[in-house]
Each structure stands twice: as C-alpha cells, then as structure tokens.
C-alpha cells in the first residue's frame, strides 16, 4: 500500500460519508449510517489485530462494553463529563488489554480464540450480574454528550440523527487515518512480518510478544471508542454490547469485507449492519440468510469480498 | 483497489436506498417485538395477537372507515436493534403509534425515540421504571413486577409466612423482579433468608435448591423468572422433595408452563395471574369474562396454542390504541396520546384500565388474581 | 454431607452432557483440525427432531433413532458443503464458517419447527432415586450411562477395529494415511457423522431434564468447547474427564461460592488451564513446524 492508496482510501470514505445523505429518503438512514460508522470503527481495530498482526480475538466486544459502560457509570459515580468518561474508558480498555494480553497472546490458534472468548464472556457477565452498580441485564441510561447543544448555540442546528451521523463519520475517518498510518510505519511493517511468520520475524530481531501486545491494545482502544460512541448515541446501554454474539459479529464484519484493509473493514461493517434492515421482509429467514452469507463468503471469497472482487476485476495479474 | 472501492461504494449506496415506503391514506401502526431471541417466549404470542387483531379490525372495516397498516419488526430482544427499528418506524414508515418493546431493555431504548418524534408508545414490558417516573409519551399494559411481588406477599402474609427464600433468574425479568421484591418485602413483614440465582439457560438448579432446602426456618419459596428456567426449577423442586409452598411469578402465567413443568411437580404452585387464564371460572357478572372469552375464541383456533398473559398484554395495548383513536376522532399522534391518557374503565384481559396524567398503567392489585395449579389446571384462590 | 452429594450428582449429570458435546468436538478436531462451533446444534437437532417425530405418533425409541440418523446426515452435509470446500483455510475463516453453519442450522430449525420450548417424557419415569441422602432423576442415570457407553464404544472402535484405526491414522498424519491407501474422504465423512450422532444422542438423553428449543445450541457449544479445552483438545479421554469435571466445578461453585457466577466458573477454569497447562489436562505435547 502506497501513500497514494492511503489518500485514495480516505478520500473515498470521506466522499461516501459526505455524499450518501443526498440519497436518504428519510432521517432513518442517518441512524443506519451512524451505526455503520460506529461498527466500522470497531472493525478497523479488528483489522489491525487480525489483518495486520494475524491474531484472533473472539472476545473483543468486552472492550466495547468497557468503553460503553464507562460513559454511563463515569458521570454517575465520578461526576465526570461523558467525553472525559469516554477517554477514561479508552484508557481502561488499554490497561485491561495490556494486562490480559500479556499472558493470553502467548497462545495460538483456537487456544487464543478460546482465551479471548473467555475474557469477553467474563466482562459481559460482570456487567450483567453486578446490577446494583451497572443496572443489570436491563441496562442503564447514558447522559447526553452535550456537543449537539453546543453546536446549536453556535448556530449549527442539527437533528439528533444528523449530528450522530456526522460525528461517527468523523470518528471513523480519524480511526481509518490512524490505521492507515500504522500500516506504513515501522510498527505496521513489523506486524505484517509477524503475520507472515512469527519465527522468521523473531530471527530478524522483531520483538514479537511486544508487537502482538501493541496490536491487541490498539484494537482494544478502537473497540472501546466504538462502544463509547454507541452508548452516547443511544443514551442507553445493556450488557449485550459486550456479549459473545457481538464479538462474533465484529470478527465476521472484519473478515467478510477483507481483513487486510480498512476499506474492507468498513464494507464488512456496512453489509452486516444494513443487511438485517433490508431483510426485514424476510425476518423469519434472517438467521438462515446470515448463516449462508457467512459460510459462502468464507468458502468462496476467503480473502473477503472487496479484495476478491478487486482481484477478479483487475484480472488476477497481481 | 480503485475499481473494487467503486463497486463497494455503489453497492453501499444501492443497499442504503433499499426499502422506500410509499405514502398511503391509512392508519399506520408500528410494532417492535422480540419474536426471536431469549424473550421469544413472550414476543411470539404478542406478535400473533397483534397480527390477528389488525386482520379482524380491517375485515370489519377498519377504524372510523380507515384500515390499519401494520409495520412489525423483530428486534430479537436487542435494545440497539429496538432503537433502530423504532427510528425506522417513526422516520421511514411514518407510524402514528408504536406498540411493543417486549423486554424492558428494548422498551427503554424505544422510549426516547418515541418521545423525540412525539409518537405515543404502549410498552409490553414489565419493569416499573417504564412508568415511574411518568414519561408523557410512554404507556404500558402489563402489571409492574413490583405489583406482582406485592400480590404474592399479600398472599404469603395471609398464610402466616414471614421467612422465605427466593430463587431468581439472572435475566432482565428475573433480576428486576428480584430487586422489586427485596424492596417491598418489609411492608409485609417478610424476611428473605436465602437468595439464590440461576442462569436463564441453566440445565439444573439442584445446587441452589439444596441450599434453600437446608436453610433453617424457610416457610415458602418464590421463583422470579420466565421461560425455561422456572420449568426446570419446578422439576428440581419436586425431585428434591421440597415440601414448602412454592410461588412462581407472572412470567410463567401460561398453560405452557404446566405442560413443561409437569402436572405432578406443578401441583399446588401459586402465582399472580390475570383473568385470562381462568376465563371459564369467572362468574358471569365479571366484566372481564366476555372480553377474555372473545380473545380466547379468536386466538386459540387460529394458532393452536392456549392463550398466555403475554399475548393478553398485546391485546389490551391494541384495544386501548383502537379505542383511543376512535375517541380522539383523529389519527394525529398527539391527539391519540391525549386520548390514551384519558382511557377510563376499559375492560381488558389484564384488568380494567383507567389511566391518568400521573398513571400511565391504569391497573391496580385487584386486576391480579392469585391462582393455584390443581390437577394441571388453574384455579382461583381468593 | 448430603449437600455435597447432591452437588456432585447435579454436576455429574450436567457434566455428562458437556462430555458428550466435548467428545463430538474431539472427533471432528482429530479428523480435520477444525473446531466445529455447530456442535451444539447437533444436540438441539437430536432433541427437536425427537420431539416432533414423537408428537407425530412414532414410539419414543424409534423417534430417537430417526433423530440421531437425520442429525448424522446433517453432520455429513456440513462436512461436504462447508468444511471440505474450505480445506486449508486459516483458522479465522474456519471459525466463521462453523459459526455461520450454526446460525444457519438454528435459522432452519426456527422455521421448520417453532420457537417454543419442548419436552418428551423421561425414559423410565420421573420418580427421583435416593442416593446417600441426595436424589437423582432416573433420566440423569440414562445420561451418564449414555456418556459412558459412547466413550467405551469409541475406545473399542478406535483400538479394535480397522476402520477406527484408519480414523486415528488420518488424524495423525493425513498424507501418510493416504499413502497407505486409507480413503481419507470417507474417514472425514464418517467422523462428522459420528460426531453429529453423538451430539444428537446427547440431545435425546437430556431433553426430558432440560427441555429443548431452537436456540439451546450455542450455550451448549460454548460449555462443551470449554470442557474439551479443559481436557485437552483432541483427546477423547480428556473430553470425558473435562466434561464431568466442568459440570462438577459449576455445581460446586453454585453450591459453595456464588450461584450468581456459576457460569463464570467454566470460563475462569478455562483461562486458568490455558495459562498453566495450555494443552489441557491430558496434554498431547505438540510441536510446531517452522
């Protein structure tokens, strides 16, 4: 990936985000769009972990939960502003990722998957069972971010849906920019080397455990940020956000669209967020179609949809 | 890369254009229910009831001559999805009222959307937080879990029980009801000496019940939960030969429960239920009798299952909505909302509903009946 | 003391189910290096198909056999249509494929059957049996006996029959097995059918105790997976011991520590085992090809 491609990627994303609203028949589409961006942000983080570093996590929704719940509990118990709470959530997630990652990342393959799964499930259990603090399985309210009100005072009057569309879109662009920068940096190259072969990477002097941990922590921060955005947007959060199914969704979105690229990640997030909306006519068959999509894409387009189509159109001369 | 990104962009744009609704001169009503997922037990009868009623009303000519167009979505109990569907209902489908929110989590997500769009919302969930504090645009039809606790405690007090044990599911319903029961027990002189929890999908609760059986001086046991859990708890209760009187919650107020728990194990269990379950036992002068029998007659042959209180909540919600639209003489959301708030003496399956600006539920404890299972059938206790 | 007995009996009953699921994971993992996240759905299908064929009028034993055979067929289809085409794919892809398969099967079950809870009568009645001050349901004895029978049967199969040894050979080294003339495709098909049948048997045995509905699969899969990991992925002895041990740990946690966090016990144990003994209790030491 050259600097040229990085610019193109960002421009394409920005263009899509800016232009799409012109086609929206109703305000509902802003809501879907902002969900796509929030999911996209989390999935860009997964790309760094899965695509760049080649690790698996079946429990990353745990970090989403941490980021989301700090926005609810921080203002409630510490009296801080939700935006500070979001930052606090990111720091907390980074710390947890660092603590949990050090021993866990020594494992490989299914063992790593199961250990991360265990982590995610434990986080969602604690969030659900400590009801006295967290509000329990029925969830807890999240206070307003206040930014929309500030903009309104400054003269820019946006509806709730429009505001969140723009804000989440900006967050996604920022996240994408950072991820693309990482790709071309020494860290990114080292990650890609380690993805190729851990043993070879070690022999050329790469500190493999430290790098894996870095990727884990960075992707945890992305997930946490996405969780905070989700909580602030919905003004409400439940422990499902940290659950196993949500973790699987995140991995699926990453791999579906193409785990190697930022654009692929956003594409995967878009497909899995929009598909249930389009399929409401077939609501009875939603699981069947979802399962089929997951299987068929992974069998026939194992690199993900975007890269596979790209290759086919370019005529396999890579 | 460039071509694939263009393709990706095009596909994104096309899929986002997806469902574009056409405007029609009908009464648009929306529903977001949990027909799949852990609360499917509740959501499925609700969905069936709403669809059945809309068909009945439309076949009879609609409300004031206008037919109802129903938009119904399945949020699977996921509050995030519930919020998205609620947004879709008010922004894209343009509904004038929403019924639904099977779970408390889903309801709490729908409430702000309804309030912002100024569309009335009748919730089918149980938690007391939905209507206390009162939100202008949210109403609900089921009894609160607090009321269920109170009804049970009144009965326990009558039988002289002061020391009880609780075993609750860790899902939203169980956790919420447990909290409410622990909150109000003092008002009835009741002490909870053992407090156990189980997971809603657990296969075996004998460890928890063994602890309860061995706790000294326990006079009665209360199980707060719904779905699969209470059926397994009841079977385990019988397996361990626990003799203490056993109370269930309104979460299992359906014939299905007796079938799943088994006739022998469920003998003697008491729970707070609505008139719906004992329709045939009601006296002819009971105002609810005709309403309840009518619902049974429409629902049971259509779906081949016995009625449940959850379907009854949806029935009442639709009744209130239709009645309000008729009284308001208008299909403007604000007018409908005002009319709902003025509902008075409406006979539903759950009870007789009288709302007010400070009471968006309209029911009191008398709407609950204390039922006991005898010989595989419901009987009325009080 | 009778308390402890009750906890143990409860743990062994639940553990036997986990063991059956873990055994299913083990067989497929040994044959194809794939962790089949759809394993829990086989248990669900075993239960659901029995419920519906029994309700349609078949006598219970026949309904159970029909369920087991049909589910074995589903296992074979899963292999042919989803796993085989993806041979050699990275672990992440395989995880998504089997999870996709589990979602797909759940979706089909939802449409073909319904979303309600179901049960059929226990094989020898519901009268609890007293054991050392505790009680156990007759059906629990069936579950435990079933798990033991399956284990013994598999042991005999793998060590005494030619076909069984062919399966082991394929698991050990696919290329070498092909070179000595073993039809590895047939072995794969057999493994999936066997694994699905075992899962279905588990479902048939346990439904009278725990009830069944279209979505019980995923929770069971997670627990069974944890049990397989505990005992050592790929080791049948480990699957049995891991399953029973997990069941007992859960029961003891609920009984003595906190019933709130009973479910957490499984995952805490898994993480602990993964750090202390990454290959599980019955570690088969592994080497990495560089």
Tab-separated table of N, CA, C and O in Angstrom, chain A residues 23-124:
chain	number	residue	atom	x	y	z
A	23	UNK	N	-28.934	10.916	-0.833
A	23	UNK	CA	-29.833	9.871	-1.312
A	23	UNK	C	-30.807	9.395	-0.248
A	23	UNK	O	-31.585	8.494	-0.496
A	24	UNK	N	-30.743	9.960	0.963
A	24	UNK	CA	-31.557	9.429	2.052
A	24	UNK	C	-33.021	9.831	1.910
A	24	UNK	O	-33.344	11.002	1.949
A	25	UNK	N	-33.933	8.857	1.786
A	25	UNK	CA	-35.351	9.191	1.713
A	25	UNK	C	-35.905	9.709	3.037
A	25	UNK	O	-36.907	10.399	3.061
A	26	UNK	N	-35.292	9.320	4.149
A	26	UNK	CA	-35.815	9.795	5.426
A	26	UNK	C	-34.703	9.818	6.464
A	26	UNK	O	-33.619	9.323	6.238
A	27	UNK	N	-35.003	10.391	7.610
A	27	UNK	CA	-33.983	10.555	8.643
A	27	UNK	C	-33.509	9.227	9.194
A	27	UNK	O	-32.461	9.145	9.817
A	28	UNK	N	-34.280	8.184	8.988
A	28	UNK	CA	-33.912	6.859	9.482
A	28	UNK	C	-32.544	6.436	8.961
A	28	UNK	O	-31.771	5.793	9.661
A	29	UNK	N	-32.237	6.823	7.732
A	29	UNK	CA	-30.989	6.389	7.120
A	29	UNK	C	-29.774	6.983	7.801
A	29	UNK	O	-28.699	6.396	7.781
A	30	UNK	N	-29.945	8.180	8.424
A	30	UNK	CA	-28.837	8.730	9.207
A	30	UNK	C	-28.494	7.779	10.340
A	30	UNK	O	-27.333	7.580	10.680
A	31	UNK	N	-29.536	7.204	10.949
A	31	UNK	CA	-29.333	6.292	12.068
A	31	UNK	C	-28.556	5.066	11.604
A	31	UNK	O	-27.583	4.652	12.220
A	32	UNK	N	-28.986	4.488	10.475
A	32	UNK	CA	-28.292	3.310	9.957
A	32	UNK	C	-26.854	3.672	9.629
A	32	UNK	O	-25.914	2.951	9.961
A	33	UNK	N	-26.672	4.802	8.980
A	33	UNK	CA	-25.332	5.269	8.638
A	33	UNK	C	-24.453	5.401	9.866
A	33	UNK	O	-23.320	4.910	9.878
A	34	UNK	N	-24.966	6.048	10.909
A	34	UNK	CA	-24.099	6.235	12.074
A	34	UNK	C	-23.772	4.895	12.717
A	34	UNK	O	-22.680	4.711	13.246
A	35	UNK	N	-24.701	3.925	12.673
A	35	UNK	CA	-24.387	2.596	13.196
A	35	UNK	C	-23.301	1.933	12.369
A	35	UNK	O	-22.402	1.275	12.902
A	36	UNK	N	-23.383	2.102	11.036
A	36	UNK	CA	-22.337	1.549	10.162
A	36	UNK	C	-20.980	2.130	10.560
A	36	UNK	O	-19.982	1.412	10.664
A	37	UNK	N	-20.933	3.434	10.800
A	37	UNK	CA	-19.655	4.059	11.139
A	37	UNK	C	-19.136	3.584	12.485
A	37	UNK	O	-17.939	3.344	12.658
A	38	UNK	N	-20.022	3.469	13.470
A	38	UNK	CA	-19.600	3.001	14.790
A	38	UNK	C	-19.059	1.581	14.684
A	38	UNK	O	-17.981	1.262	15.189
A	39	UNK	N	-19.818	0.706	14.015
A	39	UNK	CA	-19.337	-0.663	13.819
A	39	UNK	C	-18.043	-0.658	13.031
A	39	UNK	O	-17.108	-1.399	13.315
A	40	UNK	N	-17.999	0.217	12.005
A	40	UNK	CA	-16.804	0.308	11.173
A	40	UNK	C	-15.581	0.661	11.994
A	40	UNK	O	-14.497	0.100	11.792
A	41	UNK	N	-15.740	1.574	12.928
A	41	UNK	CA	-14.612	1.971	13.771
A	41	UNK	C	-14.082	0.776	14.554
A	41	UNK	O	-12.875	0.514	14.596
A	42	UNK	N	-15.001	0.025	15.175
A	42	UNK	CA	-14.573	-1.153	15.935
A	42	UNK	C	-13.866	-2.140	15.022
A	42	UNK	O	-12.858	-2.748	15.399
A	43	UNK	N	-14.400	-2.290	13.808
A	43	UNK	CA	-13.853	-3.296	12.903
A	43	UNK	C	-12.493	-2.870	12.344
A	43	UNK	O	-11.633	-3.715	12.115
A	44	UNK	N	-12.265	-1.572	12.172
A	44	UNK	CA	-10.924	-1.121	11.751
A	44	UNK	C	-9.907	-1.587	12.784
A	44	UNK	O	-8.812	-2.046	12.442
A	45	UNK	N	-10.269	-1.497	14.043
A	45	UNK	CA	-9.396	-2.011	15.100
A	45	UNK	C	-9.152	-3.506	14.939
A	45	UNK	O	-8.034	-3.998	15.108
A	46	UNK	N	-10.205	-4.241	14.588
A	46	UNK	CA	-10.062	-5.686	14.392
A	46	UNK	C	-9.104	-5.958	13.234
A	46	UNK	O	-8.340	-6.919	13.252
A	47	UNK	N	-9.142	-5.095	12.212
A	47	UNK	CA	-8.248	-5.271	11.060
A	47	UNK	C	-6.795	-5.198	11.508
A	47	UNK	O	-5.946	-5.975	11.061
A	48	UNK	N	-6.525	-4.260	12.415
A	48	UNK	CA	-5.153	-4.153	12.914
A	48	UNK	C	-4.744	-5.443	13.610
A	48	UNK	O	-3.620	-5.918	13.480
A	49	UNK	N	-5.672	-6.040	14.337
A	49	UNK	CA	-5.349	-7.251	15.080
A	49	UNK	C	-5.309	-8.477	14.179
A	49	UNK	O	-4.373	-9.266	14.203
A	50	UNK	N	-6.364	-8.644	13.363
A	50	UNK	CA	-6.487	-9.854	12.553
A	50	UNK	C	-5.725	-9.720	11.245
A	50	UNK	O	-4.970	-10.603	10.846
A	51	UNK	N	-5.934	-8.603	10.561
A	51	UNK	CA	-5.336	-8.421	9.245
A	51	UNK	C	-3.853	-8.132	9.314
A	51	UNK	O	-3.052	-8.780	8.645
A	52	UNK	N	-3.469	-7.159	10.114
A	52	UNK	CA	-2.052	-6.811	10.184
A	52	UNK	C	-1.284	-7.862	10.966
A	52	UNK	O	-0.310	-8.427	10.495
A	53	UNK	N	-1.723	-8.120	12.211
A	53	UNK	CA	-0.921	-8.964	13.103
A	53	UNK	C	-1.279	-10.439	13.049
A	53	UNK	O	-0.581	-11.266	13.606
A	54	UNK	N	-2.384	-10.776	12.400
A	54	UNK	CA	-2.713	-12.187	12.255
A	54	UNK	C	-3.146	-12.887	13.525
A	54	UNK	O	-3.036	-14.105	13.628
A	55	UNK	N	-3.656	-12.151	14.512
A	55	UNK	CA	-4.139	-12.793	15.738
A	55	UNK	C	-5.661	-12.882	15.708
A	55	UNK	O	-6.302	-12.235	14.911
A	56	UNK	N	-6.214	-13.690	16.602
A	56	UNK	CA	-7.679	-13.777	16.658
A	56	UNK	C	-8.155	-13.266	17.986
A	56	UNK	O	-7.512	-13.479	19.000
A	57	UNK	N	-9.318	-12.672	18.001
A	57	UNK	CA	-9.958	-12.417	19.289
A	57	UNK	C	-11.438	-12.685	19.162
A	57	UNK	O	-12.107	-12.095	18.323
A	58	UNK	N	-11.962	-13.576	19.991
A	58	UNK	CA	-13.390	-13.847	19.977
A	58	UNK	C	-14.063	-13.171	21.161
A	58	UNK	O	-15.156	-13.552	21.565
A	59	UNK	N	-13.391	-12.171	21.728
A	59	UNK	CA	-13.966	-11.544	22.913
A	59	UNK	C	-13.812	-10.041	22.900
A	59	UNK	O	-13.909	-9.396	23.932
A	60	UNK	N	-13.578	-9.450	21.718
A	60	UNK	CA	-13.299	-8.016	21.678
A	60	UNK	C	-14.488	-7.156	22.070
A	60	UNK	O	-14.322	-5.985	22.386
A	61	UNK	N	-15.676	-7.733	22.019
A	61	UNK	CA	-16.838	-6.951	22.437
A	61	UNK	C	-16.731	-6.582	23.911
A	61	UNK	O	-17.381	-5.651	24.365
A	62	UNK	N	-15.887	-7.312	24.640
A	62	UNK	CA	-15.667	-6.952	26.044
A	62	UNK	C	-15.150	-5.524	26.153
A	62	UNK	O	-15.568	-4.761	27.026
A	63	UNK	N	-14.256	-5.144	25.243
A	63	UNK	CA	-13.731	-3.776	25.271
A	63	UNK	C	-14.794	-2.774	24.846
A	63	UNK	O	-14.836	-1.644	25.345
A	64	UNK	N	-15.643	-3.184	23.915
A	64	UNK	CA	-16.768	-2.324	23.538
A	64	UNK	C	-17.607	-2.044	24.774
A	64	UNK	O	-18.001	-0.907	25.050
A	65	UNK	N	-17.844	-3.098	25.552
A	65	UNK	CA	-18.633	-2.946	26.774
A	65	UNK	C	-17.973	-2.006	27.767
A	65	UNK	O	-18.634	-1.174	28.384
A	66	UNK	N	-16.655	-2.134	27.892
A	66	UNK	CA	-15.952	-1.275	28.853
A	66	UNK	C	-16.085	0.183	28.423
A	66	UNK	O	-16.404	1.065	29.222
A	67	UNK	N	-15.848	0.456	27.143
A	67	UNK	CA	-15.967	1.818	26.647
A	67	UNK	C	-17.381	2.355	26.814
A	67	UNK	O	-17.577	3.514	27.164
A	68	UNK	N	-18.373	1.497	26.591
A	68	UNK	CA	-19.764	1.933	26.694
A	68	UNK	C	-20.148	2.201	28.140
A	68	UNK	O	-20.748	3.231	28.458
A	69	UNK	N	-19.816	1.276	29.030
A	69	UNK	CA	-20.256	1.432	30.410
A	69	UNK	C	-19.533	2.547	31.152
A	69	UNK	O	-20.100	3.138	32.077
A	70	UNK	N	-18.283	2.854	30.771
A	70	UNK	CA	-17.642	3.986	31.456
A	70	UNK	C	-18.405	5.255	31.153
A	70	UNK	O	-18.497	6.148	32.002
A	71	UNK	N	-18.990	5.358	29.966
A	71	UNK	CA	-19.768	6.558	29.659
A	71	UNK	C	-21.035	6.638	30.478
A	71	UNK	O	-21.590	7.725	30.685
A	72	UNK	N	-21.529	5.491	30.941
A	72	UNK	CA	-22.731	5.508	31.776
A	72	UNK	C	-22.373	5.683	33.242
A	72	UNK	O	-22.988	6.454	33.974
A	73	UNK	N	-21.353	4.930	33.684
A	73	UNK	CA	-21.044	4.898	35.108
A	73	UNK	C	-20.143	6.052	35.532
A	73	UNK	O	-20.213	6.515	36.671
A	74	UNK	N	-19.267	6.521	34.629
A	74	UNK	CA	-18.358	7.613	34.974
A	74	UNK	C	-19.109	8.846	35.440
A	74	UNK	O	-18.893	9.336	36.551
A	75	UNK	N	-20.016	9.367	34.606
A	75	UNK	CA	-20.784	10.533	35.059
A	75	UNK	C	-21.608	10.253	36.312
A	75	UNK	O	-21.753	11.108	37.169
A	76	UNK	N	-22.103	9.009	36.423
A	76	UNK	CA	-22.983	8.692	37.543
A	76	UNK	C	-22.229	8.632	38.866
A	76	UNK	O	-22.671	9.183	39.877
A	77	UNK	N	-21.089	7.956	38.869
A	77	UNK	CA	-20.396	7.746	40.136
A	77	UNK	C	-19.220	8.680	40.359
A	77	UNK	O	-18.801	8.909	41.480
A	78	UNK	N	-18.623	9.198	39.261
A	78	UNK	CA	-17.464	10.058	39.451
A	78	UNK	C	-17.773	11.510	39.112
A	78	UNK	O	-16.929	12.370	39.274
A	79	UNK	N	-18.958	11.732	38.597
A	79	UNK	CA	-19.350	13.094	38.290
A	79	UNK	C	-18.616	13.729	37.133
A	79	UNK	O	-18.617	14.938	36.959
A	80	UNK	N	-17.975	12.894	36.291
A	80	UNK	CA	-17.227	13.498	35.188
A	80	UNK	C	-18.124	13.661	33.965
A	80	UNK	O	-19.165	13.043	33.863
A	81	UNK	N	-17.679	14.472	33.031
A	81	UNK	CA	-18.424	14.700	31.795
A	81	UNK	C	-18.304	13.462	30.900
A	81	UNK	O	-17.260	12.822	30.897
A	82	UNK	N	-19.360	13.139	30.158
A	82	UNK	CA	-19.306	11.939	29.319
A	82	UNK	C	-18.087	11.877	28.397
A	82	UNK	O	-17.564	10.800	28.150
A	83	UNK	N	-17.634	13.017	27.873
A	83	UNK	CA	-16.486	12.956	26.967
A	83	UNK	C	-15.244	12.514	27.712
A	83	UNK	O	-14.443	11.728	27.204
A	84	UNK	N	-15.075	13.002	28.945
A	84	UNK	CA	-13.939	12.548	29.761
A	84	UNK	C	-14.105	11.069	30.063
A	84	UNK	O	-13.131	10.311	30.065
A	85	UNK	N	-15.342	10.667	30.309
A	85	UNK	CA	-15.600	9.258	30.611
A	85	UNK	C	-15.186	8.385	29.433
A	85	UNK	O	-14.620	7.307	29.611
A	86	UNK	N	-15.447	8.863	28.220
A	86	UNK	CA	-15.074	8.084	27.033
A	86	UNK	C	-13.560	7.900	26.977
A	86	UNK	O	-13.051	6.810	26.687
A	87	UNK	N	-12.839	8.984	27.264
A	87	UNK	CA	-11.371	8.888	27.276
A	87	UNK	C	-10.931	7.918	28.362
A	87	UNK	O	-10.059	7.063	28.168
A	88	UNK	N	-11.576	8.036	29.517
A	88	UNK	CA	-11.273	7.131	30.636
A	88	UNK	C	-11.504	5.690	30.211
A	88	UNK	O	-10.709	4.792	30.512
A	89	UNK	N	-12.598	5.476	29.484
A	89	UNK	CA	-12.909	4.134	29.002
A	89	UNK	C	-11.818	3.591	28.106
A	89	UNK	O	-11.417	2.431	28.218
A	90	UNK	N	-11.314	4.461	27.218
A	90	UNK	CA	-10.252	4.023	26.316
A	90	UNK	C	-9.007	3.642	27.102
A	90	UNK	O	-8.358	2.627	26.818
A	91	UNK	N	-8.691	4.465	28.108
A	91	UNK	CA	-7.505	4.171	28.936
A	91	UNK	C	-7.707	2.856	29.680
A	91	UNK	O	-6.829	1.992	29.716
A	92	UNK	N	-8.900	2.692	30.263
A	92	UNK	CA	-9.203	1.468	30.999
A	92	UNK	C	-9.085	0.249	30.094
A	92	UNK	O	-8.500	-0.773	30.471
A	93	UNK	N	-9.629	0.360	28.880
A	93	UNK	CA	-9.551	-0.758	27.942
A	93	UNK	C	-8.115	-1.067	27.591
A	93	UNK	O	-7.726	-2.231	27.505
A	94	UNK	N	-7.329	-0.018	27.382
A	94	UNK	CA	-5.921	-0.232	27.022
A	94	UNK	C	-5.209	-0.977	28.146
A	94	UNK	O	-4.453	-1.926	27.906
A	95	UNK	N	-5.471	-0.540	29.372
A	95	UNK	CA	-4.829	-1.184	30.523
A	95	UNK	C	-5.257	-2.639	30.625
A	95	UNK	O	-4.441	-3.548	30.788
A	96	UNK	N	-6.570	-2.887	30.519
A	96	UNK	CA	-7.078	-4.258	30.594
A	96	UNK	C	-6.474	-5.099	29.479
A	96	UNK	O	-6.075	-6.240	29.695
A	97	UNK	N	-6.400	-4.517	28.277
A	97	UNK	CA	-5.849	-5.258	27.148
A	97	UNK	C	-4.394	-5.604	27.418
A	97	UNK	O	-3.939	-6.710	27.124
A	98	UNK	N	-3.694	-4.663	28.002
A	98	UNK	CA	-2.280	-4.908	28.304
A	98	UNK	C	-2.140	-6.028	29.335
A	98	UNK	O	-1.361	-6.949	29.163
A	99	UNK	N	-2.930	-5.948	30.397
A	99	UNK	CA	-2.849	-6.951	31.459
A	99	UNK	C	-3.251	-8.335	30.965
A	99	UNK	O	-2.591	-9.329	31.237
A	100	UNK	N	-4.387	-8.353	30.237
A	100	UNK	CA	-4.912	-9.637	29.781
A	100	UNK	C	-4.085	-10.169	28.622
A	100	UNK	O	-3.857	-11.369	28.497
A	101	UNK	N	-3.604	-9.251	27.774
A	101	UNK	CA	-2.912	-9.670	26.569
A	101	UNK	C	-1.579	-10.332	26.821
A	101	UNK	O	-1.202	-11.276	26.130
A	102	UNK	N	-0.859	-9.830	27.825
A	102	UNK	CA	0.490	-10.376	28.026
A	102	UNK	C	0.513	-11.885	28.144
A	102	UNK	O	1.225	-12.549	27.408
A	103	UNK	N	-0.285	-12.478	29.048
A	103	UNK	CA	-0.275	-13.945	29.080
A	103	UNK	C	-1.038	-14.576	27.911
A	103	UNK	O	-0.587	-15.568	27.348
A	104	UNK	N	-2.164	-13.997	27.523
A	104	UNK	CA	-3.020	-14.642	26.521
A	104	UNK	C	-2.353	-14.756	25.157
A	104	UNK	O	-2.490	-15.774	24.474
A	105	UNK	N	-1.608	-13.732	24.752
A	105	UNK	CA	-1.087	-13.731	23.387
A	105	UNK	C	0.022	-14.744	23.172
A	105	UNK	O	0.513	-14.904	22.056
A	106	UNK	N	0.449	-15.407	24.266
A	106	UNK	CA	1.421	-16.481	24.068
A	106	UNK	C	0.747	-17.660	23.390
A	106	UNK	O	1.405	-18.522	22.815
A	107	UNK	N	-0.596	-17.737	23.496
A	107	UNK	CA	-1.324	-18.852	22.914
A	107	UNK	C	-1.542	-18.619	21.425
A	107	UNK	O	-1.429	-17.506	20.944
A	108	UNK	N	-1.879	-19.709	20.741
A	108	UNK	CA	-2.099	-19.566	19.306
A	108	UNK	C	-3.412	-20.209	18.895
A	108	UNK	O	-3.958	-21.047	19.605
A	109	UNK	N	-3.862	-19.832	17.728
A	109	UNK	CA	-4.985	-20.512	17.087
A	109	UNK	C	-6.218	-20.587	17.959
A	109	UNK	O	-6.654	-19.604	18.543
A	110	UNK	N	-6.796	-21.794	18.047
A	110	UNK	CA	-8.035	-21.969	18.788
A	110	UNK	C	-7.867	-21.631	20.259
A	110	UNK	O	-8.795	-21.145	20.897
A	111	UNK	N	-6.671	-21.897	20.809
A	111	UNK	CA	-6.455	-21.600	22.224
A	111	UNK	C	-6.559	-20.101	22.468
A	111	UNK	O	-7.165	-19.653	23.449
A	112	UNK	N	-5.979	-19.326	21.563
A	112	UNK	CA	-6.072	-17.875	21.698
A	112	UNK	C	-7.533	-17.448	21.570
A	112	UNK	O	-8.021	-16.622	22.348
A	113	UNK	N	-8.215	-18.062	20.595
A	113	UNK	CA	-9.623	-17.744	20.404
A	113	UNK	C	-10.417	-17.999	21.669
A	113	UNK	O	-11.208	-17.162	22.104
A	114	UNK	N	-10.195	-19.165	22.277
A	114	UNK	CA	-10.974	-19.513	23.466
A	114	UNK	C	-10.637	-18.625	24.655
A	114	UNK	O	-11.515	-18.221	25.416
A	115	UNK	N	-9.334	-18.281	24.802
A	115	UNK	CA	-8.968	-17.431	25.930
A	115	UNK	C	-9.616	-16.058	25.786
A	115	UNK	O	-10.159	-15.513	26.746
A	116	UNK	N	-9.575	-15.502	24.568
A	116	UNK	CA	-10.193	-14.189	24.368
A	116	UNK	C	-11.706	-14.285	24.537
A	116	UNK	O	-12.342	-13.378	25.081
A	117	UNK	N	-12.276	-15.402	24.095
A	117	UNK	CA	-13.704	-15.627	24.268
A	117	UNK	C	-14.048	-15.592	25.750
A	117	UNK	O	-15.016	-14.940	26.168
A	118	UNK	N	-13.228	-16.285	26.533
A	118	UNK	CA	-13.453	-16.311	27.973
A	118	UNK	C	-13.413	-14.918	28.568
A	118	UNK	O	-14.270	-14.548	29.375
A	119	UNK	N	-12.450	-14.123	28.126
A	119	UNK	CA	-12.354	-12.757	28.628
A	119	UNK	C	-13.621	-11.975	28.325
A	119	UNK	O	-14.216	-11.340	29.207
A	120	UNK	N	-14.046	-12.022	27.051
A	120	UNK	CA	-15.235	-11.272	26.649
A	120	UNK	C	-16.456	-11.696	27.435
A	120	UNK	O	-17.235	-10.861	27.918
A	121	UNK	N	-16.631	-13.018	27.594
A	121	UNK	CA	-17.808	-13.516	28.304
A	121	UNK	C	-17.773	-13.070	29.765
A	121	UNK	O	-18.794	-12.677	30.329
A	122	UNK	N	-16.582	-13.106	30.376
A	122	UNK	CA	-16.495	-12.694	31.777
A	122	UNK	C	-16.854	-11.216	31.933
A	122	UNK	O	-17.556	-10.839	32.873
A	123	UNK	N	-16.367	-10.377	31.001
A	123	UNK	CA	-16.722	-8.956	31.080
A	123	UNK	C	-18.234	-8.781	31.009
A	123	UNK	O	-18.841	-8.072	31.821
A	124	UNK	N	-18.872	-9.454	30.044
A	124	UNK	CA	-20.313	-9.247	29.906
A	124	UNK	C	-21.054	-9.826	31.096
A	124	UNK	O	-22.082	-9.297	31.511
